Amino acid sequence: MPKVNTFKVKVQTGQQGMSEPVHFNFNNHKLPFENVVGSAESGKNFEGNFEVNSFAHSLTLVGPGSGKWEIEKITIEYDCENEKPYTIQFGAVTLDEATEVNIWQDPPVLAFDV
Amino acid sequence: MNFIKRLFTGLKQEADTPVTVDSSVAEEAENSPVTAEAENSPVTAEAENSPVVEEVPEPEPAPSFPDVRNVLQIPVISESIFPENSDAVLIKAQPSPTGDQCLFTANRPLMSGNSWFFLDFESAEGSPLAEGLFCLEDVETVLVCEYTVTVTRKDKTLVDWVPLAKEVGAAIRGALEGGEGLIAEKIIADLPSEDEIREGIQKVIDDEVNPGVAGHGGNITLMTVRGNSVTIQMGGGCQGCSAADLTLKQGIHTSFRKAVPKVGAIFDETDHTAGLNPFFS
């Protein structure tokens, strides 16, 4: 459970987008992204980040208040304390008002050649 | 209302109790504006004329429970860890967070479509890959699955996997370059069908594992069977429990392998950080 300094999210929306602001849920606190570029509308790319400076218990991307949001790809760049920055990619998922998707992944375990 | 009740009771007590009053004080009190105001105040008048009504306590609000969040888990898109079209045998070692196991991934298949668990040196007879690994002093068990080998070490106190991992890597490379079949033909020929595995594992879950974990409010569900590899999910009290790894390795694995000796890899796809109150969050 590392301390997350910042994280940056890039979301590629599929055919069905949404016009609402994109929110995430960090340790059960629903918050909007900062430094937003683009949108979550159909076929568009959304980028946003947040300076957390706290320990990650859970981190999810929250679905729209109404309707559906078809996501094609989610890319998250994590900057955690005492860890090298790392990037995680998730595949397609569809969110609605009742669903969130987990976007937290622990830093990758060190692998070495033998 | 309580204030009015207390005031009314107080006035009544004062009336019933004989009080000796210093005449100067009484005179001062009669002339004081506060007393005059109190006598004429509507509160006093109301208190005298109205019956005392017992206050009905307001019902306590129902306890609020946290919203049940429906969190989806989707797989991470993993990029290839090896360069494409490499002729050389490439192997990566990845120690487990608990330190007792190490996963070795090769850039070529070691056992396609199935998996096999080698409990000891005797069980490795006829399988060059496992025989080579059990020749290493600190190797306790070996699990071969698709492109991977998972090695458990005997000495659980050692954290540094590098020296042993290099020896394991050399043994895997040697077996691959040997050109023989890596797994004994007898093992391959006697592999059970998925239905046999499913039936056996479901029975041991129903008869042995779930009654055992039910005491802690837990349950185990068989999710998928692929070849002779199974994937389970831990639910109820097991999901997010700090002892889940112990339950899995010492309880579930042992029960599964005892009841269905030909079961290979046992994967746990439980997200122990999800749920309302997980330990691993």
CSV table of C-alpha atoms in Angstrom, one decimal:
chain,number,residue,atom,x,y,z
A,1,MET,CA,0.0,0.0,0.0
A,2,PRO,CA,2.2,2.8,-1.2
A,3,LYS,CA,1.7,6.5,-0.7
A,4,VAL,CA,0.4,8.0,-4.0
A,5,ASN,CA,1.9,11.4,-4.7
A,6,THR,CA,0.0,12.0,-8.0
A,7,PHE,CA,-1.8,10.0,-10.7
A,8,LYS,CA,-2.8,10.9,-14.2
A,9,VAL,CA,-5.6,9.2,-16.1
A,10,LYS,CA,-6.1,9.0,-19.9
A,11,VAL,CA,-9.5,7.6,-20.9
A,12,GLN,CA,-10.4,6.8,-24.5
A,13,THR,CA,-14.1,6.8,-24.9
A,14,GLY,CA,-15.9,4.5,-27.4
A,15,GLN,CA,-19.2,5.0,-29.2
A,16,GLN,CA,-21.2,6.0,-26.2
A,17,GLY,CA,-19.8,8.9,-24.2
A,18,MET,CA,-21.0,11.2,-21.5
A,19,SER,CA,-21.0,15.0,-21.1
A,20,GLU,CA,-20.7,15.1,-17.3
A,21,PRO,CA,-17.4,15.8,-15.5
A,22,VAL,CA,-15.4,12.7,-14.9
A,23,HIS,CA,-15.1,11.7,-11.2
A,24,PHE,CA,-12.9,9.3,-9.4
A,25,ASN,CA,-13.3,7.7,-6.0
A,26,PHE,CA,-10.2,7.7,-3.8
A,27,ASN,CA,-10.6,5.9,-0.5
A,28,ASN,CA,-14.4,6.4,-0.8
A,29,HIS,CA,-14.1,10.1,-1.5
A,30,LYS,CA,-15.6,11.1,-4.8
A,31,LEU,CA,-13.6,13.9,-6.4
A,32,PRO,CA,-13.3,15.6,-9.8
A,33,PHE,CA,-10.1,15.5,-11.8
A,34,GLU,CA,-7.8,18.5,-12.0
A,35,ASN,CA,-6.0,19.9,-15.1
A,36,VAL,CA,-8.6,18.4,-17.3
A,37,VAL,CA,-7.9,18.1,-21.1
A,38,GLY,CA,-10.5,16.8,-23.6
A,39,SER,CA,-13.8,15.2,-22.6
A,40,ALA,CA,-15.5,11.9,-22.2
A,41,GLU,CA,-17.8,12.4,-25.1
A,42,SER,CA,-18.2,9.8,-27.8
A,43,GLY,CA,-14.8,9.1,-29.5
A,44,LYS,CA,-13.0,11.7,-27.5
A,45,ASN,CA,-10.0,11.4,-25.2
A,46,PHE,CA,-10.1,12.6,-21.6
A,47,GLU,CA,-7.0,13.5,-19.5
A,48,GLY,CA,-6.9,14.5,-15.9
A,49,ASN,CA,-4.8,14.2,-12.9
A,50,PHE,CA,-4.9,14.7,-9.1
A,51,GLU,CA,-2.3,15.4,-6.5
A,52,VAL,CA,-3.3,12.9,-3.7
A,53,ASN,CA,-0.4,12.7,-1.2
A,54,SER,CA,-2.1,9.9,0.6
A,55,PHE,CA,-2.1,6.1,0.9
A,56,ALA,CA,-4.2,4.3,-1.6
A,57,HIS,CA,-6.8,2.0,-0.1
A,58,SER,CA,-9.0,2.0,-3.2
A,59,LEU,CA,-9.2,4.0,-6.4
A,60,THR,CA,-12.0,3.8,-8.9
A,61,LEU,CA,-13.3,5.6,-11.9
A,62,VAL,CA,-16.9,6.5,-11.4
A,63,GLY,CA,-19.7,6.0,-13.9
A,64,PRO,CA,-22.0,8.7,-15.2
A,65,GLY,CA,-24.9,10.0,-13.2
A,66,SER,CA,-27.2,8.8,-15.9
A,67,GLY,CA,-26.8,6.8,-19.1
A,68,LYS,CA,-23.8,4.7,-20.1
A,69,TRP,CA,-20.1,5.4,-20.7
A,70,GLU,CA,-18.3,3.1,-23.0
A,71,ILE,CA,-14.6,3.1,-22.3
A,72,GLU,CA,-12.2,1.6,-24.8
A,73,LYS,CA,-9.0,2.0,-22.9
A,74,ILE,CA,-7.8,3.5,-19.6
A,75,THR,CA,-4.2,4.4,-19.0
A,76,ILE,CA,-3.0,5.5,-15.5
A,77,GLU,CA,0.4,6.9,-14.7
A,78,TYR,CA,1.2,6.5,-11.0
A,79,ASP,CA,3.8,8.5,-9.1
A,80,CYS,CA,4.2,6.8,-5.7
A,81,GLU,CA,6.5,7.6,-2.8
A,82,ASN,CA,9.7,5.4,-2.9
A,83,GLU,CA,8.7,3.8,-6.1
A,84,LYS,CA,9.6,4.4,-9.7
A,85,PRO,CA,6.7,5.9,-11.7
A,86,TYR,CA,4.7,3.2,-13.4
A,87,THR,CA,1.9,3.0,-16.0
A,88,ILE,CA,-1.0,0.6,-16.0
A,89,GLN,CA,-3.4,0.0,-18.9
A,90,PHE,CA,-6.9,-1.4,-18.6
A,91,GLY,CA,-9.1,-2.6,-21.5
A,92,ALA,CA,-12.7,-1.9,-22.4
A,93,VAL,CA,-15.5,-1.5,-19.9
A,94,THR,CA,-18.9,0.1,-19.8
A,95,LEU,CA,-20.0,2.1,-16.8
A,96,ASP,CA,-23.4,3.4,-15.7
A,97,GLU,CA,-24.8,5.2,-12.7
A,98,ALA,CA,-24.5,2.1,-10.5
A,99,THR,CA,-21.0,1.0,-11.4
A,100,GLU,CA,-17.4,2.1,-10.9
A,101,VAL,CA,-14.2,0.4,-12.2
A,102,ASN,CA,-11.1,-0.3,-10.2
A,103,ILE,CA,-8.1,1.5,-11.6
A,104,TRP,CA,-5.7,0.9,-8.7
A,105,GLN,CA,-2.8,-1.5,-9.2
A,106,ASP,CA,0.1,-1.9,-6.8
A,107,PRO,CA,3.5,-1.1,-8.2
A,108,PRO,CA,4.8,-4.0,-10.3
A,109,VAL,CA,6.9,-6.5,-8.5
A,110,LEU,CA,10.5,-6.4,-9.5
A,111,ALA,CA,11.4,-9.0,-12.1
A,112,PHE,CA,14.9,-9.8,-13.2
A,113,ASP,CA,16.5,-11.9,-15.9
A,114,VAL,CA,18.0,-15.2,-15.0
B,1,MET,CA,-41.0,22.5,27.3
B,2,ASN,CA,-38.7,21.0,29.9
B,3,PHE,CA,-37.8,24.5,30.9
B,4,ILE,CA,-41.5,25.4,31.5
B,5,LYS,CA,-42.0,22.1,33.4
B,6,ARG,CA,-39.1,22.8,35.6
B,7,LEU,CA,-40.3,26.4,36.2
B,8,PHE,CA,-43.8,25.3,37.0
B,9,THR,CA,-42.6,22.6,39.5
B,10,GLY,CA,-40.2,25.1,41.1
B,11,LEU,CA,-43.0,27.6,41.6
B,12,LYS,CA,-45.2,25.0,43.1
B,13,GLN,CA,-42.5,23.8,45.5
B,14,GLU,CA,-41.9,27.4,46.5
B,15,ALA,CA,-45.5,27.9,47.3
B,16,ASP,CA,-45.7,24.7,49.5
B,17,THR,CA,-42.5,25.4,51.4
B,18,PRO,CA,-42.6,27.9,54.3
B,19,VAL,CA,-39.9,30.4,53.6
B,20,THR,CA,-38.6,33.0,56.0
B,21,VAL,CA,-37.9,36.1,54.1
B,22,ASP,CA,-35.9,39.0,55.2
B,23,SER,CA,-38.2,42.0,54.9
B,24,SER,CA,-35.6,44.2,53.1
B,25,VAL,CA,-34.9,41.6,50.6
B,26,ALA,CA,-38.7,41.0,50.0
B,27,GLU,CA,-39.2,44.8,49.5
B,28,GLU,CA,-36.4,44.9,47.0
B,29,ALA,CA,-37.8,41.9,45.2
B,30,GLU,CA,-41.2,43.4,45.0
B,31,ASN,CA,-39.9,46.6,43.4
B,32,SER,CA,-37.4,44.9,41.1
B,33,PRO,CA,-38.4,45.0,37.4
B,34,VAL,CA,-37.4,41.4,36.9
B,35,THR,CA,-40.0,40.1,39.3
B,36,ALA,CA,-42.7,42.4,37.8
B,37,GLU,CA,-41.8,41.1,34.4
B,38,ALA,CA,-41.9,37.5,35.5
B,39,GLU,CA,-45.3,37.9,37.1
B,40,ASN,CA,-46.7,39.4,33.9
B,41,SER,CA,-44.8,37.2,31.5
B,42,PRO,CA,-46.9,35.1,29.2
B,43,VAL,CA,-44.6,32.1,29.9
B,44,THR,CA,-45.7,32.0,33.6
B,45,ALA,CA,-49.3,32.6,32.7
B,46,GLU,CA,-49.3,29.8,30.2
B,47,ALA,CA,-47.5,27.5,32.6
B,48,GLU,CA,-50.1,28.1,35.3
B,49,ASN,CA,-53.1,27.6,33.0
B,50,SER,CA,-52.0,24.7,30.8
B,51,PRO,CA,-51.8,21.1,31.8
B,52,VAL,CA,-48.3,19.5,32.0
B,53,VAL,CA,-47.8,17.4,28.9
B,54,GLU,CA,-45.3,14.6,29.0
B,55,GLU,CA,-42.8,15.1,26.2
B,56,VAL,CA,-42.7,12.2,23.8
B,57,PRO,CA,-39.1,11.4,22.8
B,58,GLU,CA,-38.4,11.7,19.1
B,59,PRO,CA,-37.7,8.4,17.5
B,60,GLU,CA,-34.0,7.8,16.8
B,61,PRO,CA,-33.1,8.0,13.1
B,62,ALA,CA,-32.4,4.6,11.5
B,63,PRO,CA,-28.7,3.8,11.3
B,64,SER,CA,-27.2,4.8,8.0
B,65,PHE,CA,-25.3,2.1,6.2
B,66,PRO,CA,-22.6,2.9,3.6
B,67,ASP,CA,-23.7,2.7,0.0
B,68,VAL,CA,-23.0,-0.6,-1.6
B,69,ARG,CA,-20.6,0.2,-4.4
B,70,ASN,CA,-20.5,-2.0,-7.4
B,71,VAL,CA,-16.9,-1.9,-8.4
B,72,LEU,CA,-15.9,-3.7,-11.6
B,73,GLN,CA,-12.6,-5.5,-11.9
B,74,ILE,CA,-11.1,-5.6,-15.4
B,75,PRO,CA,-7.9,-7.2,-16.4
B,76,VAL,CA,-4.7,-5.2,-16.9
B,77,ILE,CA,-3.4,-5.1,-20.5
B,78,SER,CA,0.0,-6.6,-20.1
B,79,GLU,CA,2.6,-5.9,-22.7
B,80,SER,CA,5.0,-8.7,-23.7
B,81,ILE,CA,8.0,-8.8,-21.3
B,82,PHE,CA,10.3,-10.4,-24.0
B,83,PRO,CA,11.4,-9.1,-27.4
B,84,GLU,CA,9.6,-10.8,-30.2
B,85,ASN,CA,11.2,-13.5,-32.3
B,86,SER,CA,14.1,-14.1,-30.1
B,87,ASP,CA,16.0,-17.4,-30.7
B,88,ALA,CA,17.6,-17.4,-27.3
B,89,VAL,CA,15.8,-18.9,-24.3
B,90,LEU,CA,14.8,-15.9,-22.1
B,91,ILE,CA,13.6,-16.3,-18.6
B,92,LYS,CA,12.4,-13.7,-16.1
B,93,ALA,CA,12.1,-14.3,-12.3
B,94,GLN,CA,9.5,-12.6,-10.2
B,95,PRO,CA,9.5,-13.3,-6.5
B,96,SER,CA,6.1,-13.3,-4.8
B,97,PRO,CA,5.4,-10.5,-2.3
B,98,THR,CA,5.4,-13.1,0.5
B,99,GLY,CA,8.8,-14.2,-0.5
B,100,ASP,CA,8.2,-18.0,-0.3
B,101,GLN,CA,7.7,-18.5,-4.0
B,102,CYS,CA,9.2,-17.2,-7.2
B,103,LEU,CA,7.5,-17.2,-10.6
B,104,PHE,CA,9.8,-17.9,-13.6
B,105,THR,CA,8.4,-17.0,-17.1
B,106,ALA,CA,10.0,-18.3,-20.2
B,107,ASN,CA,9.6,-17.0,-23.8
B,108,ARG,CA,8.5,-20.5,-24.9
B,109,PRO,CA,5.9,-23.0,-23.7
B,110,LEU,CA,6.8,-25.4,-21.0
B,111,MET,CA,3.5,-27.2,-20.8
B,112,SER,CA,0.8,-26.2,-23.2
B,113,GLY,CA,-2.9,-26.2,-22.2
B,114,ASN,CA,-2.3,-27.9,-18.8
B,115,SER,CA,-0.3,-27.6,-15.7
B,116,TRP,CA,1.3,-30.0,-13.2
B,117,PHE,CA,2.3,-29.8,-9.6
B,118,PHE,CA,5.4,-31.7,-8.5
B,119,LEU,CA,5.3,-32.3,-4.8
B,120,ASP,CA,8.8,-33.8,-4.4
B,121,PHE,CA,11.7,-35.3,-6.2
B,122,GLU,CA,10.0,-38.7,-6.6
B,123,SER,CA,7.0,-37.2,-8.4
B,124,ALA,CA,9.5,-35.6,-10.9
B,125,GLU,CA,10.7,-38.9,-12.2
B,126,GLY,CA,10.7,-38.9,-16.0
B,127,SER,CA,10.1,-35.1,-16.2
B,128,PRO,CA,13.5,-33.6,-17.1
B,129,LEU,CA,12.4,-30.0,-16.2
B,130,ALA,CA,11.3,-31.0,-12.7
B,131,GLU,CA,14.2,-33.4,-12.1
B,132,GLY,CA,16.6,-30.6,-12.9
B,133,LEU,CA,14.9,-28.3,-10.5
B,134,PHE,CA,14.7,-30.8,-7.6
B,135,CYS,CA,18.4,-31.3,-7.9
B,136,LEU,CA,18.7,-27.8,-6.5
B,137,GLU,CA,19.1,-28.0,-2.7
B,138,ASP,CA,16.5,-25.3,-1.7
B,139,VAL,CA,13.7,-26.3,-4.1
B,140,GLU,CA,10.6,-27.6,-2.2
B,141,THR,CA,7.8,-27.8,-4.8
B,142,VAL,CA,7.5,-27.1,-8.5
B,143,LEU,CA,4.4,-26.0,-10.5
B,144,VAL,CA,4.7,-26.0,-14.3
B,145,CYS,CA,1.9,-24.1,-16.1
B,146,GLU,CA,2.0,-22.9,-19.7
B,147,TYR,CA,5.0,-20.6,-20.0
B,148,THR,CA,5.7,-20.5,-16.3
B,149,VAL,CA,7.3,-22.4,-13.4
B,150,THR,CA,6.5,-21.5,-9.8
B,151,VAL,CA,9.1,-22.7,-7.4
B,152,THR,CA,8.6,-22.8,-3.6
B,153,ARG,CA,11.8,-22.8,-1.5
B,154,LYS,CA,12.4,-24.8,1.6
B,155,ASP,CA,14.1,-22.1,3.6
B,156,LYS,CA,11.3,-19.6,4.2
B,157,THR,CA,13.6,-17.3,6.2
B,158,LEU,CA,15.6,-16.3,3.1
B,159,VAL,CA,14.3,-13.2,1.3
B,160,ASP,CA,16.9,-12.8,-1.4
B,161,TRP,CA,15.9,-15.0,-4.4
B,162,VAL,CA,18.7,-13.9,-6.7
B,163,PRO,CA,21.2,-16.8,-6.0
B,164,LEU,CA,18.5,-19.5,-6.2
B,165,ALA,CA,16.7,-17.9,-9.1
B,166,LYS,CA,19.9,-17.9,-11.2
B,167,GLU,CA,20.2,-21.7,-10.5
B,168,VAL,CA,16.6,-22.3,-11.4
B,169,GLY,CA,16.9,-20.2,-14.6
B,170,ALA,CA,19.9,-22.3,-15.6
B,171,ALA,CA,18.0,-25.5,-14.9
B,172,ILE,CA,15.0,-24.4,-17.0
B,173,ARG,CA,17.3,-23.3,-19.8
B,174,GLY,CA,19.1,-26.6,-19.7
B,175,ALA,CA,15.9,-28.6,-19.9
B,176,LEU,CA,14.6,-26.5,-22.8
B,177,GLU,CA,17.8,-26.8,-24.7
B,178,GLY,CA,18.0,-30.5,-24.0
B,179,GLY,CA,15.4,-31.1,-26.7
B,180,GLU,CA,13.5,-33.8,-24.8
B,181,GLY,CA,9.9,-33.5,-23.6
B,182,LEU,CA,9.9,-31.5,-20.4
B,183,ILE,CA,7.1,-33.4,-18.7
B,184,ALA,CA,6.9,-37.2,-18.4
B,185,GLU,CA,4.8,-38.8,-21.1
B,186,LYS,CA,2.9,-40.8,-18.5
B,187,ILE,CA,1.7,-37.5,-16.9
B,188,ILE,CA,0.5,-36.1,-20.2
B,189,ALA,CA,-1.3,-39.3,-21.2
B,190,ASP,CA,-3.1,-39.6,-17.9
B,191,LEU,CA,-4.3,-36.0,-17.7
B,192,PRO,CA,-8.0,-35.9,-16.6
B,193,SER,CA,-10.7,-34.2,-18.5
B,194,GLU,CA,-12.0,-30.8,-17.4
B,195,ASP,CA,-15.3,-32.4,-16.3
B,196,GLU,CA,-13.5,-34.8,-14.0
B,197,ILE,CA,-11.5,-31.9,-12.5
B,198,ARG,CA,-14.6,-29.8,-12.1
B,199,GLU,CA,-16.6,-32.6,-10.5
B,200,GLY,CA,-13.8,-33.5,-8.1
B,201,ILE,CA,-13.0,-30.0,-7.1
B,202,GLN,CA,-16.7,-29.0,-6.7
B,203,LYS,CA,-17.2,-32.0,-4.4
B,204,VAL,CA,-14.3,-31.2,-2.2
B,205,ILE,CA,-15.5,-27.5,-2.0
B,206,ASP,CA,-19.0,-28.6,-1.0
B,207,ASP,CA,-18.0,-31.4,1.4
B,208,GLU,CA,-14.8,-30.1,3.0
B,209,VAL,CA,-13.7,-26.6,2.2
B,210,ASN,CA,-16.9,-24.6,2.5
B,211,PRO,CA,-18.1,-26.3,5.7
B,212,GLY,CA,-14.6,-25.4,7.1
B,213,VAL,CA,-14.5,-21.8,6.1
B,214,ALA,CA,-18.3,-21.3,6.9
B,215,GLY,CA,-17.3,-21.0,10.6
B,216,HIS,CA,-15.6,-17.7,9.7
B,217,GLY,CA,-18.4,-16.6,7.4
B,218,GLY,CA,-16.4,-17.4,4.3
B,219,ASN,CA,-17.1,-19.4,1.2
B,220,ILE,CA,-15.2,-20.6,-1.8
B,221,THR,CA,-16.6,-20.7,-5.4
B,222,LEU,CA,-15.1,-22.6,-8.3
B,223,MET,CA,-15.1,-20.2,-11.2
B,224,THR,CA,-13.4,-21.8,-14.1
B,225,VAL,CA,-11.6,-25.0,-15.1
B,226,ARG,CA,-9.1,-24.8,-18.0
B,227,GLY,CA,-7.3,-28.0,-18.7
B,228,ASN,CA,-6.5,-29.3,-15.2
B,229,SER,CA,-6.0,-25.7,-13.8
B,230,VAL,CA,-8.8,-24.3,-11.7
B,231,THR,CA,-9.7,-20.7,-10.7
B,232,ILE,CA,-11.5,-20.1,-7.5
B,233,GLN,CA,-12.9,-17.0,-5.8
B,234,MET,CA,-13.0,-16.4,-2.0
B,235,GLY,CA,-16.1,-14.8,-0.7
B,236,GLY,CA,-17.9,-13.7,2.5
B,237,GLY,CA,-15.5,-13.5,5.4
B,238,CYS,CA,-12.6,-14.9,3.3
B,239,GLN,CA,-12.6,-11.9,0.9
B,240,GLY,CA,-10.2,-9.3,2.2
B,241,CYS,CA,-9.3,-11.5,5.2
B,242,SER,CA,-5.7,-11.1,6.4
B,243,ALA,CA,-5.4,-14.9,6.6
B,244,ALA,CA,-6.7,-15.5,3.1
B,245,ASP,CA,-3.2,-16.4,1.8
B,246,LEU,CA,-2.7,-19.0,4.6
B,247,THR,CA,-6.2,-20.4,4.0
B,248,LEU,CA,-5.5,-20.7,0.3
B,249,LYS,CA,-2.0,-22.3,0.5
B,250,GLN,CA,-2.4,-24.5,3.6
B,251,GLY,CA,-6.1,-25.2,3.5
B,252,ILE,CA,-7.5,-25.1,0.1
B,253,HIS,CA,-4.5,-26.2,-1.9
B,254,THR,CA,-3.9,-29.2,0.5
B,255,SER,CA,-7.6,-30.3,0.3
B,256,PHE,CA,-7.8,-29.9,-3.5
B,257,ARG,CA,-4.5,-31.9,-4.1
B,258,LYS,CA,-5.5,-34.6,-1.6
B,259,ALA,CA,-8.9,-35.1,-3.2
B,260,VAL,CA,-8.0,-34.5,-6.8
B,261,PRO,CA,-4.2,-35.3,-7.1
B,262,LYS,CA,-4.2,-34.4,-10.8
B,263,VAL,CA,-5.3,-30.9,-10.3
B,264,GLY,CA,-2.6,-28.5,-11.6
B,265,ALA,CA,-2.5,-24.8,-11.0
B,266,ILE,CA,-4.9,-23.3,-8.5
B,267,PHE,CA,-5.5,-19.6,-9.2
B,268,ASP,CA,-7.3,-17.2,-6.8
B,269,GLU,CA,-9.0,-14.4,-8.6
B,270,THR,CA,-10.4,-12.8,-5.5
B,271,ASP,CA,-9.9,-9.1,-5.3
B,272,HIS,CA,-9.0,-8.9,-1.6
B,273,THR,CA,-9.0,-5.1,-1.7
B,274,ALA,CA,-12.6,-4.8,-2.8
B,275,GLY,CA,-15.7,-4.8,-0.7
B,276,LEU,CA,-16.9,-2.7,2.2
B,277,ASN,CA,-14.3,-3.6,4.8
B,278,PRO,CA,-11.4,-5.5,3.4
B,279,PHE,CA,-8.2,-6.0,5.5
B,280,PHE,CA,-6.0,-5.7,2.4
B,281,SER,CA,-7.0,-2.2,1.4
